[in-house]
Amino acid sequence: MKDSLTISPILISFVALCISIIVFWKTQRRARYEHNRQHFAEILSWHNQVIEVLMELKILSVEERPIRLAKLSALIESGRFYFPNLDRKDNFGAEKPWAYQGYRNVILDFLVFEYEIFSGRDIKNNLEYSDVFRRLFTSYVFKHLGTQQQTREIQKNTDIGKGKPMSLEDFLEKSPDELNSYFMAKMN
């Protein structure tokens, strides 16, 4: 009986310690998840603003472009907080202010190239390059955010996107009866 009285406080302390560790771990994990989710949302919002400006620049006249170019320049500046310059330990840009030292992240370089294209007068001959830079910009942001991994996590933890992904080719291979039942199910 005396031994059980000695073991009980130790056992209770051990269980309390285990519960504390589990609660701490879950709290840390939730905080990391929330931080990642917020970071993802911020960069996605920034990306959307950039794409909107780039699409507007494609259709604006030379006289209308300066305001959108100023917005693009501001987005490049704010993008430095998401994609800081790279320090290769070679003192490149050491004479510049701290945020501009080193090598600019390629994601921002694509936007600088876009800025240079749209600040020129001969845009029509450079729209092809603009499209390439825009697609590279989106692809690198996509990769940075781990968008495919995020999608898998969402599918694993929710009912969102549980169906088989379908391309236009997949859709067109379906029989007329399958297409009809597909649309009827969507309408109900």
XYZ file of N, CA, C and O in Angstrom:
752
model
N 0.817 -1.189 0.000
C 0.000 0.000 0.000
C 0.861 1.254 0.000
O 0.542 2.224 -0.669
N 1.939 1.215 0.782
C 2.845 2.348 0.849
C 3.497 2.605 -0.509
O 3.681 3.747 -0.910
N 3.827 1.504 -1.221
C 4.430 1.641 -2.557
C 3.455 2.281 -3.541
O 3.846 3.079 -4.388
N 2.177 1.929 -3.453
C 1.197 2.501 -4.366
C 1.014 3.986 -4.109
O 0.748 4.773 -5.004
N 1.138 4.408 -2.860
C 1.046 5.833 -2.545
C 2.248 6.593 -3.089
O 2.148 7.754 -3.468
N 3.392 5.969 -3.152
C 4.597 6.596 -3.681
C 4.552 6.639 -5.200
O 4.956 7.617 -5.816
N 4.019 5.604 -5.822
C 3.962 5.514 -7.275
C 2.875 6.423 -7.847
O 3.045 7.003 -8.909
N 1.769 6.611 -7.159
C 0.653 7.415 -7.669
C 1.067 8.833 -8.045
O 0.756 9.289 -9.147
N 1.745 9.594 -7.184
C 2.138 10.954 -7.591
C 3.101 10.948 -8.774
O 3.029 11.812 -9.653
N 3.960 9.957 -8.832
C 4.904 9.865 -9.948
C 4.136 9.584 -11.237
O 4.380 10.209 -12.267
N 3.181 8.666 -11.157
C 2.375 8.325 -12.326
C 1.544 9.525 -12.772
O 1.478 9.841 -13.963
N 0.940 10.219 -11.833
C 0.140 11.402 -12.160
C 1.025 12.478 -12.784
O 0.655 13.107 -13.782
N 2.206 12.674 -12.233
C 3.144 13.654 -12.796
C 3.556 13.280 -14.203
O 3.641 14.136 -15.095
N 3.807 11.998 -14.415
C 4.210 11.536 -15.743
C 3.084 11.751 -16.758
O 3.308 12.230 -17.862
N 1.857 11.403 -16.390
C 0.708 11.592 -17.282
C 0.518 13.082 -17.573
O 0.281 13.482 -18.716
N 0.639 13.915 -16.550
C 0.501 15.368 -16.742
C 1.587 15.896 -17.679
O 1.315 16.741 -18.548
N 2.805 15.388 -17.521
C 3.899 15.795 -18.401
C 3.607 15.380 -19.840
O 3.782 16.177 -20.778
N 3.142 14.167 -20.038
C 2.812 13.687 -21.396
C 1.712 14.539 -22.024
O 1.810 14.929 -23.198
N 0.687 14.853 -21.247
C -0.406 15.692 -21.765
C 0.122 17.077 -22.119
O -0.222 17.630 -23.170
N 0.972 17.633 -21.282
C 1.555 18.954 -21.558
C 2.372 18.942 -22.844
O 2.295 19.865 -23.652
N 3.144 17.898 -23.053
C 3.955 17.782 -24.266
C 3.056 17.685 -25.494
O 3.285 18.345 -26.512
N 2.004 16.875 -25.401
C 1.083 16.716 -26.539
C 0.388 18.034 -26.849
O 0.300 18.442 -28.011
N -0.088 18.731 -25.830
C -0.757 20.023 -26.035
C 0.212 21.029 -26.639
O -0.131 21.758 -27.579
N 1.439 21.066 -26.116
C 2.451 21.980 -26.648
C 2.741 21.671 -28.114
O 2.780 22.563 -28.955
N 2.924 20.400 -28.444
C 3.219 19.988 -29.817
C 2.079 20.375 -30.752
O 2.304 20.894 -31.834
N 0.829 20.125 -30.325
C -0.320 20.475 -31.161
C -0.433 21.982 -31.340
O -0.770 22.461 -32.426
N -0.154 22.740 -30.295
C -0.205 24.201 -30.382
C 0.860 24.712 -31.354
O 0.581 25.586 -32.178
N 2.049 24.166 -31.271
C 3.131 24.558 -32.178
C 2.786 24.188 -33.612
O 3.023 24.965 -34.543
N 2.236 23.022 -33.795
C 1.861 22.560 -35.135
C 0.771 23.451 -35.721
O 0.822 23.849 -36.879
N -0.227 23.820 -34.913
C -1.304 24.691 -35.363
C -0.756 26.080 -35.707
O -1.128 26.670 -36.713
N 0.164 26.581 -34.882
C 0.760 27.897 -35.146
C 1.542 27.870 -36.461
O 1.467 28.810 -37.257
N 2.302 26.803 -36.700
C 3.038 26.659 -37.962
C 2.087 26.602 -39.148
O 2.306 27.236 -40.174
N 1.002 25.842 -38.990
C 0.005 25.723 -40.053
C -0.602 27.088 -40.355
O -0.731 27.474 -41.518
N -0.981 27.826 -39.332
C -1.587 29.151 -39.516
C -0.601 30.112 -40.169
O -0.974 30.894 -41.041
N 0.652 30.053 -39.751
C 1.679 30.907 -40.355
C 1.843 30.568 -41.836
O 1.892 31.465 -42.680
N 1.917 29.284 -42.152
C 2.052 28.861 -43.556
C 0.841 29.282 -44.375
O 0.970 29.743 -45.507
N -0.340 29.112 -43.798
C -1.575 29.478 -44.500
C -1.620 30.983 -44.764
O -1.968 31.421 -45.854
N -1.216 31.766 -43.767
C -1.209 33.222 -43.942
C -0.181 33.635 -44.990
O -0.451 34.482 -45.840
N 0.999 33.029 -44.940
C 2.052 33.323 -45.921
C 1.566 32.985 -47.328
O 1.742 33.770 -48.260
N 0.956 31.824 -47.479
C 0.407 31.396 -48.764
C -0.599 32.427 -49.269
O -0.542 32.857 -50.427
N -1.520 32.832 -48.407
C -2.566 33.785 -48.800
C -1.978 35.144 -49.175
O -2.418 35.772 -50.146
N -0.978 35.603 -48.437
C -0.363 36.897 -48.738
C 0.341 36.884 -50.092
O 0.191 37.809 -50.887
N 1.106 35.841 -50.338
C 1.824 35.768 -51.611
C 0.843 35.586 -52.764
O 1.006 36.194 -53.822
N -0.185 34.795 -52.559
C -1.187 34.612 -53.611
C -1.890 35.937 -53.908
O -2.108 36.277 -55.081
N -2.206 36.707 -52.896
C -2.831 38.019 -53.094
C -1.886 38.954 -53.851
O -2.296 39.647 -54.788
N -0.614 38.963 -53.447
C 0.395 39.782 -54.128
C 0.505 39.346 -55.589
O 0.513 40.181 -56.494
N 0.564 38.038 -55.830
C 0.650 37.502 -57.191
C -0.545 37.960 -58.021
O -0.397 38.392 -59.166
N -1.740 37.872 -57.450
C -2.942 38.274 -58.176
C -2.904 39.754 -58.559
O -3.313 40.122 -59.665
N -2.403 40.591 -57.663
C -2.275 42.019 -57.968
C -1.290 42.242 -59.120
O -1.541 43.064 -60.010
N -0.192 41.516 -59.091
C 0.818 41.639 -60.152
C 0.208 41.231 -61.494
O 0.346 41.946 -62.494
N -0.467 40.094 -61.532
C -1.059 39.606 -62.784
C -2.087 40.599 -63.310
O -2.150 40.873 -64.516
N -2.882 41.159 -62.430
C -3.876 42.155 -62.848
C -3.201 43.350 -63.518
O -3.626 43.801 -64.586
N -2.130 43.842 -62.915
C -1.404 44.980 -63.492
C -0.801 44.599 -64.843
O -0.887 45.365 -65.809
N -0.205 43.412 -64.935
C 0.408 42.983 -66.198
C -0.630 42.872 -67.311
O -0.368 43.259 -68.453
N -1.806 42.350 -66.985
C -2.851 42.231 -67.999
C -3.357 43.607 -68.431
O -3.630 43.827 -69.613
N -3.461 44.535 -67.491
C -3.880 45.899 -67.839
C -2.835 46.573 -68.726
O -3.184 47.272 -69.683
N -1.565 46.357 -68.409
C -0.500 46.970 -69.210
C -0.542 46.509 -70.662
O -0.171 47.267 -71.566
N -1.009 45.289 -70.901
C -1.078 44.768 -72.275
C -2.070 45.534 -73.137
O -1.910 45.599 -74.349
N -3.101 46.112 -72.525
C -4.148 46.749 -73.331
C -4.145 48.273 -73.248
O -4.867 48.923 -74.000
N -3.350 48.838 -72.366
C -3.348 50.293 -72.212
C -2.515 50.973 -73.295
O -1.534 50.406 -73.792
N -2.888 52.200 -73.604
C -2.100 52.991 -74.561
C -0.845 53.510 -73.867
O -0.721 53.454 -72.639
N 0.088 54.024 -74.653
C 1.344 54.553 -74.123
C 1.076 55.625 -73.072
O 1.740 55.676 -72.033
N 0.085 56.458 -73.317
C -0.224 57.558 -72.401
C -0.821 57.053 -71.083
O -0.696 57.706 -70.050
N -1.508 55.920 -71.130
C -2.188 55.395 -69.941
C -1.289 54.517 -69.062
O -1.649 54.212 -67.931
N -0.164 54.109 -69.561
C 0.685 53.144 -68.857
C 1.380 53.640 -67.590
O 1.582 52.849 -66.674
N 1.791 54.908 -67.485
C 2.607 55.308 -66.329
C 2.019 54.959 -64.959
O 2.756 54.527 -64.067
N 0.730 55.099 -64.773
C 0.137 54.795 -63.465
C 0.254 53.306 -63.161
O 0.578 52.913 -62.037
N 0.007 52.457 -64.158
C 0.109 51.002 -63.942
C 1.572 50.585 -63.779
O 1.860 49.658 -63.029
N 2.487 51.273 -64.467
C 3.913 50.980 -64.275
C 4.342 51.344 -62.858
O 5.152 50.635 -62.243
N 3.808 52.440 -62.332
C 4.113 52.814 -60.945
C 3.602 51.734 -59.989
O 4.281 51.371 -59.020
N 2.417 51.215 -60.269
C 1.860 50.136 -59.440
C 2.730 48.884 -59.539
O 3.019 48.237 -58.518
N 3.180 48.541 -60.743
C 4.063 47.387 -60.908
C 5.363 47.599 -60.138
O 5.849 46.688 -59.463
N 5.908 48.804 -60.206
C 7.139 49.114 -59.470
C 6.919 48.939 -57.961
O 7.773 48.375 -57.263
N 5.784 49.405 -57.468
C 5.470 49.250 -56.045
C 5.322 47.772 -55.679
O 5.762 47.346 -54.594
N 4.726 46.984 -56.557
C 4.576 45.552 -56.297
C 5.927 44.840 -56.294
O 6.146 43.905 -55.520
N 6.836 45.287 -57.144
C 8.198 44.724 -57.138
C 8.869 45.033 -55.801
O 9.488 44.163 -55.184
N 8.716 46.271 -55.345
C 9.302 46.659 -54.053
C 8.724 45.824 -52.917
O 9.468 45.323 -52.075
N 7.406 45.694 -52.864
C 6.808 44.910 -51.777
C 7.152 43.427 -51.926
O 7.228 42.712 -50.925
N 7.409 42.979 -53.145
C 7.814 41.595 -53.362
C 9.160 41.260 -52.747
O 9.452 40.098 -52.457
N 9.963 42.272 -52.479
C 11.271 42.045 -51.832
C 11.115 41.433 -50.442
O 12.009 40.766 -49.945
N 9.970 41.690 -49.799
C 9.748 41.117 -48.468
C 9.430 39.625 -48.555
O 9.682 38.886 -47.604
N 8.874 39.195 -49.668
C 8.585 37.775 -49.863
C 9.760 37.041 -50.498
O 9.970 35.858 -50.241
N 10.481 37.757 -51.356
C 11.583 37.154 -52.106
C 12.819 38.049 -51.998
O 13.149 38.784 -52.932
N 13.489 38.020 -50.847
C 14.655 38.896 -50.654
C 15.810 38.519 -51.579
O 15.868 37.401 -52.108
N 16.707 39.491 -51.746
C 17.894 39.238 -52.564
C 18.694 38.076 -51.987
O 18.666 37.810 -50.784
N 19.427 37.412 -52.865
C 20.227 36.247 -52.486
C 21.660 36.680 -52.189
O 22.272 37.388 -52.989
N 22.169 36.245 -51.065
C 23.543 36.566 -50.670
C 24.432 35.372 -50.993
O 24.326 34.320 -50.365
N 25.302 35.557 -51.978
C 26.209 34.466 -52.376
C 27.587 34.629 -51.747
O 28.553 34.027 -52.190
N 27.667 35.476 -50.745
C 28.914 35.697 -49.982
C 30.047 36.209 -50.861
O 31.213 35.926 -50.618
N 29.695 36.982 -51.919
C 30.732 37.551 -52.792
C 30.720 39.082 -52.766
O 31.347 39.721 -53.598
N 29.973 39.659 -51.801
C 29.869 41.115 -51.625
C 29.251 41.835 -52.817
O 29.442 43.036 -52.964
N 28.525 41.127 -53.658
C 27.871 41.772 -54.791
C 26.852 42.776 -54.273
O 25.999 42.453 -53.448
N 26.943 44.005 -54.731
C 26.022 45.066 -54.330
C 26.250 45.577 -52.924
O 25.354 46.203 -52.347
N 27.432 45.347 -52.371
C 27.714 45.749 -50.991
C 27.566 47.255 -50.775
O 27.296 47.697 -49.662
N 27.709 48.044 -51.835
C 27.594 49.499 -51.717
C 26.142 49.966 -51.658
O 25.861 51.118 -51.347
N 25.211 49.065 -51.915
C 23.791 49.417 -51.937
C 23.196 49.297 -50.532
O 23.758 48.629 -49.664
N 22.000 49.893 -50.326
C 21.304 49.676 -49.046
C 21.050 48.189 -48.824
O 20.940 47.410 -49.779
N 20.910 47.814 -47.570
C 20.876 46.408 -47.172
C 19.880 45.568 -47.976
O 20.211 44.471 -48.424
N 18.667 46.016 -48.181
C 17.644 45.207 -48.871
C 17.972 44.977 -50.344
O 17.370 44.116 -50.985
N 18.933 45.731 -50.881
C 19.262 45.641 -52.312
C 20.619 44.978 -52.547
O 21.049 44.855 -53.676
N 21.268 44.553 -51.493
C 22.559 43.879 -51.639
C 22.340 42.448 -52.099
O 21.329 41.830 -51.783
N 23.284 41.934 -52.848
C 23.158 40.567 -53.342
C 22.445 40.526 -54.680
O 22.326 41.536 -55.377
N 21.970 39.355 -55.026
C 21.351 39.123 -56.327
C 19.828 39.065 -56.177
O 19.313 38.363 -55.301
N 19.156 39.781 -57.049
C 17.701 39.810 -57.001
C 17.148 38.408 -57.277
O 17.645 37.677 -58.127
N 16.119 38.041 -56.539
C 15.444 36.763 -56.739
C 14.860 36.733 -58.152
O 14.298 37.721 -58.620
N 14.960 35.611 -58.819
C 14.506 35.486 -60.206
C 13.020 35.825 -60.350
O 12.604 36.361 -61.375
N 12.227 35.557 -59.325
C 10.794 35.883 -59.392
C 10.622 37.377 -59.616
O 9.803 37.802 -60.437
N 11.396 38.191 -58.923
C 11.320 39.640 -59.107
C 11.977 40.077 -60.411
O 11.538 41.049 -61.026
N 13.008 39.364 -60.826
C 13.640 39.690 -62.111
C 12.641 39.585 -63.260
O 12.645 40.405 -64.168
N 11.774 38.582 -63.223
C 10.763 38.461 -64.277
C 9.899 39.716 -64.324
O 9.531 40.195 -65.399
N 9.595 40.266 -63.160
C 8.767 41.479 -63.112
C 9.543 42.709 -63.568
O 8.975 43.601 -64.205
N 10.822 42.756 -63.260
C 11.657 43.864 -63.747
C 11.723 43.822 -65.267
O 11.620 44.856 -65.931
N 11.851 42.632 -65.826
C 11.845 42.502 -67.294
C 10.517 42.978 -67.861
O 10.467 43.662 -68.888
N 9.419 42.615 -67.202
C 8.090 43.079 -67.634
C 8.036 44.609 -67.593
O 7.525 45.240 -68.522
N 8.533 45.184 -66.531
C 8.534 46.643 -66.392
C 9.284 47.278 -67.568
O 8.818 48.240 -68.165
N 10.443 46.717 -67.889
C 11.249 47.255 -68.992
C 10.510 47.129 -70.327
O 10.553 48.041 -71.155
N 9.826 46.037 -70.540
C 9.061 45.859 -71.786
C 7.968 46.915 -71.888
O 7.826 47.590 -72.909
N 7.191 47.079 -70.822
C 6.038 47.981 -70.881
C 6.408 49.459 -70.740
O 5.582 50.315 -71.036
N 7.609 49.748 -70.321
C 8.015 51.157 -70.274
C 8.609 51.595 -71.611
O 8.833 52.785 -71.826
N 8.809 50.652 -72.527
C 9.298 50.977 -73.863
C 8.170 51.385 -74.778
O 6.990 51.321 -74.444
N 8.518 51.825 -75.953
C 7.501 52.281 -76.916
C 7.059 51.157 -77.856
O 5.956 51.186 -78.370
N 7.913 50.173 -78.084
C 7.611 49.120 -79.055
C 7.107 47.858 -78.348
O 7.729 46.810 -78.410
N 5.983 47.974 -77.703
C 5.460 46.857 -76.918
C 4.977 45.712 -77.801
O 5.185 44.546 -77.477
N 4.356 46.035 -78.917
C 3.760 44.983 -79.756
C 4.764 43.916 -80.152
O 4.431 42.739 -80.196
N 6.010 44.312 -80.415
C 7.027 43.340 -80.800
C 7.584 42.576 -79.600
O 8.338 41.626 -79.774
N 7.233 43.012 -78.383
C 7.760 42.364 -77.177
C 6.696 41.648 -76.352
O 7.001 41.103 -75.298
N 5.449 41.643 -76.825
C 4.383 40.984 -76.063
C 4.643 39.490 -75.893
O 4.295 38.899 -74.870
N 5.270 38.887 -76.875
C 5.605 37.464 -76.777
C 6.539 37.232 -75.585
O 6.365 36.291 -74.813
N 7.533 38.113 -75.411
C 8.453 37.996 -74.271
C 7.709 38.237 -72.965
O 7.958 37.574 -71.956
N 6.796 39.200 -72.997
C 6.009 39.490 -71.801
C 5.228 38.254 -71.361
O 5.179 37.937 -70.173
N 4.629 37.563 -72.303
C 3.875 36.348 -71.973
C 4.796 35.285 -71.369
O 4.425 34.607 -70.408
N 5.994 35.144 -71.911
C 6.955 34.169 -71.383
C 7.339 34.538 -69.953
O 7.319 33.685 -69.059
N 7.653 35.807 -69.707
C 8.046 36.235 -68.358
C 6.892 36.074 -67.375
O 7.093 35.659 -66.234
N 5.670 36.395 -67.807
C 4.501 36.257 -66.928
C 4.300 34.794 -66.552
O 4.043 34.459 -65.399
N 4.433 33.907 -67.517
C 4.252 32.481 -67.237
C 5.368 31.938 -66.335
O 5.106 31.112 -65.450
N 6.583 32.392 -66.564
C 7.679 31.978 -65.683
C 7.455 32.514 -64.270
O 7.668 31.798 -63.284
N 7.034 33.769 -64.171
C 6.729 34.363 -62.876
C 5.688 33.513 -62.136
O 5.902 33.116 -60.990
N 4.593 33.201 -62.792
C 3.535 32.400 -62.164
C 4.059 31.016 -61.786
O 3.779 30.518 -60.694
N 4.833 30.409 -62.660
C 5.351 29.064 -62.391
C 6.276 29.048 -61.180
O 6.203 28.132 -60.351
N 7.134 30.052 -61.064
C 8.057 30.087 -59.929
C 7.326 30.405 -58.627
O 7.667 29.862 -57.568
N 6.312 31.249 -58.668
C 5.501 31.506 -57.468
C 4.741 30.231 -57.104
O 4.677 29.849 -55.928
N 4.192 29.564 -58.102
C 3.486 28.289 -57.920
C 4.394 27.293 -57.205
O 4.001 26.656 -56.225
N 5.615 27.183 -57.690
C 6.575 26.241 -57.092
C 6.960 26.678 -55.684
O 7.054 25.858 -54.765
N 7.197 27.970 -55.499
C 7.570 28.492 -54.179
C 6.498 28.174 -53.143
O 6.808 27.802 -52.014
N 5.243 28.328 -53.528
C 4.139 28.090 -52.598
C 3.848 26.610 -52.388
O 3.097 26.252 -51.486
N 4.442 25.751 -53.210
C 4.151 24.324 -53.092
C 2.678 24.053 -53.344
O 2.031 23.324 -52.603
N 2.163 24.676 -54.396
C 0.728 24.641 -54.668
C 0.211 23.213 -54.821
O -0.859 22.887 -54.303
N 0.944 22.348 -55.487
C 0.478 20.970 -55.644
C 0.424 20.244 -54.302
O -0.510 19.503 -54.017
N 1.419 20.485 -53.468
C 1.427 19.876 -52.133
C 0.274 20.425 -51.295
O -0.393 19.679 -50.584
N 0.031 21.746 -51.396
C -1.095 22.355 -50.675
C -2.413 21.709 -51.111
O -3.266 21.403 -50.283
N -2.577 21.503 -52.413
C -3.794 20.888 -52.944
C -3.960 19.473 -52.398
O -5.054 19.072 -52.000
N -2.873 18.711 -52.360
C -2.938 17.348 -51.816
C -3.343 17.369 -50.339
O -4.137 16.540 -49.895
N -2.791 18.303 -49.579
C -3.136 18.423 -48.155
C -4.612 18.756 -47.980
O -5.279 18.196 -47.117
N -5.104 19.681 -48.790
C -6.521 20.055 -48.713
C -7.395 18.854 -49.049
O -8.373 18.572 -48.361
N -7.034 18.119 -50.104
C -7.814 16.950 -50.494
C -7.772 15.872 -49.415
O -8.767 15.193 -49.167
N -6.625 15.732 -48.753
C -6.476 14.723 -47.716
C -7.323 15.065 -46.485
O -7.894 14.173 -45.860
N -7.420 16.353 -46.160
C -8.071 16.769 -44.923
C -9.499 17.289 -45.084
O -10.141 17.611 -44.088
N -9.983 17.385 -46.319
C -11.340 17.884 -46.549
C -11.985 17.074 -47.661
O -11.379 16.151 -48.212
N -13.193 17.455 -48.020
C -13.877 16.827 -49.151
C -13.663 17.606 -50.442
O -14.198 17.245 -51.483
N -12.891 18.680 -50.381
C -12.673 19.522 -51.556
C -11.774 18.787 -52.549
O -10.708 18.294 -52.187
N -12.202 18.731 -53.799
C -11.384 18.157 -54.862
C -11.194 16.661 -54.790
O -10.208 16.146 -55.295
N -12.119 15.936 -54.158
C -11.963 14.482 -54.018
C -12.148 13.746 -55.340
O -11.656 12.652 -55.507
N -12.874 14.343 -56.280
C -13.086 13.693 -57.568
C -11.807 13.653 -58.390
O -10.843 14.359 -58.113
N -11.823 12.820 -59.404
C -10.648 12.699 -60.270
C -10.505 13.973 -61.110
O -11.458 14.395 -61.758
N -9.322 14.598 -61.103
C -9.119 15.779 -61.951
C -9.333 15.415 -63.419
O -9.019 14.310 -63.852
N -9.862 16.369 -64.180
C -10.203 16.073 -65.563
C -9.705 17.205 -66.465
O -9.920 18.374 -66.168
N -9.041 16.822 -67.534
C -8.630 17.796 -68.548
C -9.732 17.853 -69.614
O -10.655 17.033 -69.620
N -9.615 18.793 -70.524
C -10.581 18.882 -71.620
C -10.561 17.602 -72.455
O -11.605 17.100 -72.860
N -9.360 17.050 -72.666
C -9.249 15.807 -73.438
C -9.994 14.663 -72.747
O -10.681 13.875 -73.394
N -9.851 14.575 -71.398
C -10.571 13.552 -70.638
C -12.078 13.727 -70.808
O -12.816 12.763 -71.002
N -12.507 14.971 -70.723
C -13.926 15.286 -70.831
C -14.477 14.895 -72.198
O -15.537 14.293 -72.307
N -13.741 15.225 -73.251
C -14.212 14.964 -74.610
C -14.212 13.481 -74.969
O -14.903 13.066 -75.906
N -13.456 12.670 -74.234
C -13.425 11.230 -74.493
C -14.661 10.520 -73.955
O -14.908 9.362 -74.281
N -15.450 11.193 -73.154
C -16.645 10.571 -72.577
C -17.719 10.380 -73.642
O -17.814 11.145 -74.592
N -18.526 9.357 -73.451
C -19.630 9.091 -74.389
C -20.717 10.149 -74.179
O -20.799 10.757 -73.114
N -21.585 10.333 -75.175
C -22.692 11.296 -75.010
C -23.564 10.999 -73.790
O -24.010 11.911 -73.116
N -23.783 9.718 -73.492
C -24.596 9.369 -72.316
C -23.894 9.801 -71.020
O -24.534 10.306 -70.098
N -22.573 9.579 -70.959
C -21.821 10.001 -69.773
C -21.856 11.517 -69.619
O -22.011 12.037 -68.513
N -21.701 12.244 -70.743
C -21.739 13.703 -70.698
C -23.106 14.192 -70.230
O -23.203 15.103 -69.402
N -24.169 13.573 -70.746
C -25.517 13.951 -70.356
C -25.731 13.727 -68.859
O -26.233 14.597 -68.159
N -25.306 12.554 -68.367
C -25.497 12.267 -66.934
C -24.608 13.185 -66.085
O -24.997 13.592 -64.989
N -23.448 13.560 -66.593
C -22.561 14.489 -65.892
C -23.248 15.843 -65.705
O -23.288 16.380 -64.615
N -23.811 16.362 -66.794
C -24.477 17.663 -66.713
C -25.753 17.597 -65.890
O -26.065 18.534 -65.158
N -26.499 16.508 -65.997
C -27.729 16.380 -65.217
C -27.397 16.332 -63.724
O -28.108 16.931 -62.911
N -26.341 15.648 -63.353
C -25.935 15.584 -61.944
C -25.507 16.960 -61.437
O -25.793 17.323 -60.302
N -24.844 17.736 -62.265
C -24.398 19.068 -61.876
C -25.570 20.027 -61.723
O -25.526 20.950 -60.933
N -26.624 19.816 -62.506
C -27.776 20.717 -62.466
C -28.680 20.436 -61.263
O -29.436 21.296 -60.834
N -28.628 19.225 -60.735
C -29.485 18.861 -59.582
C -28.864 19.173 -58.301
O -28.091 19.607 -57.806
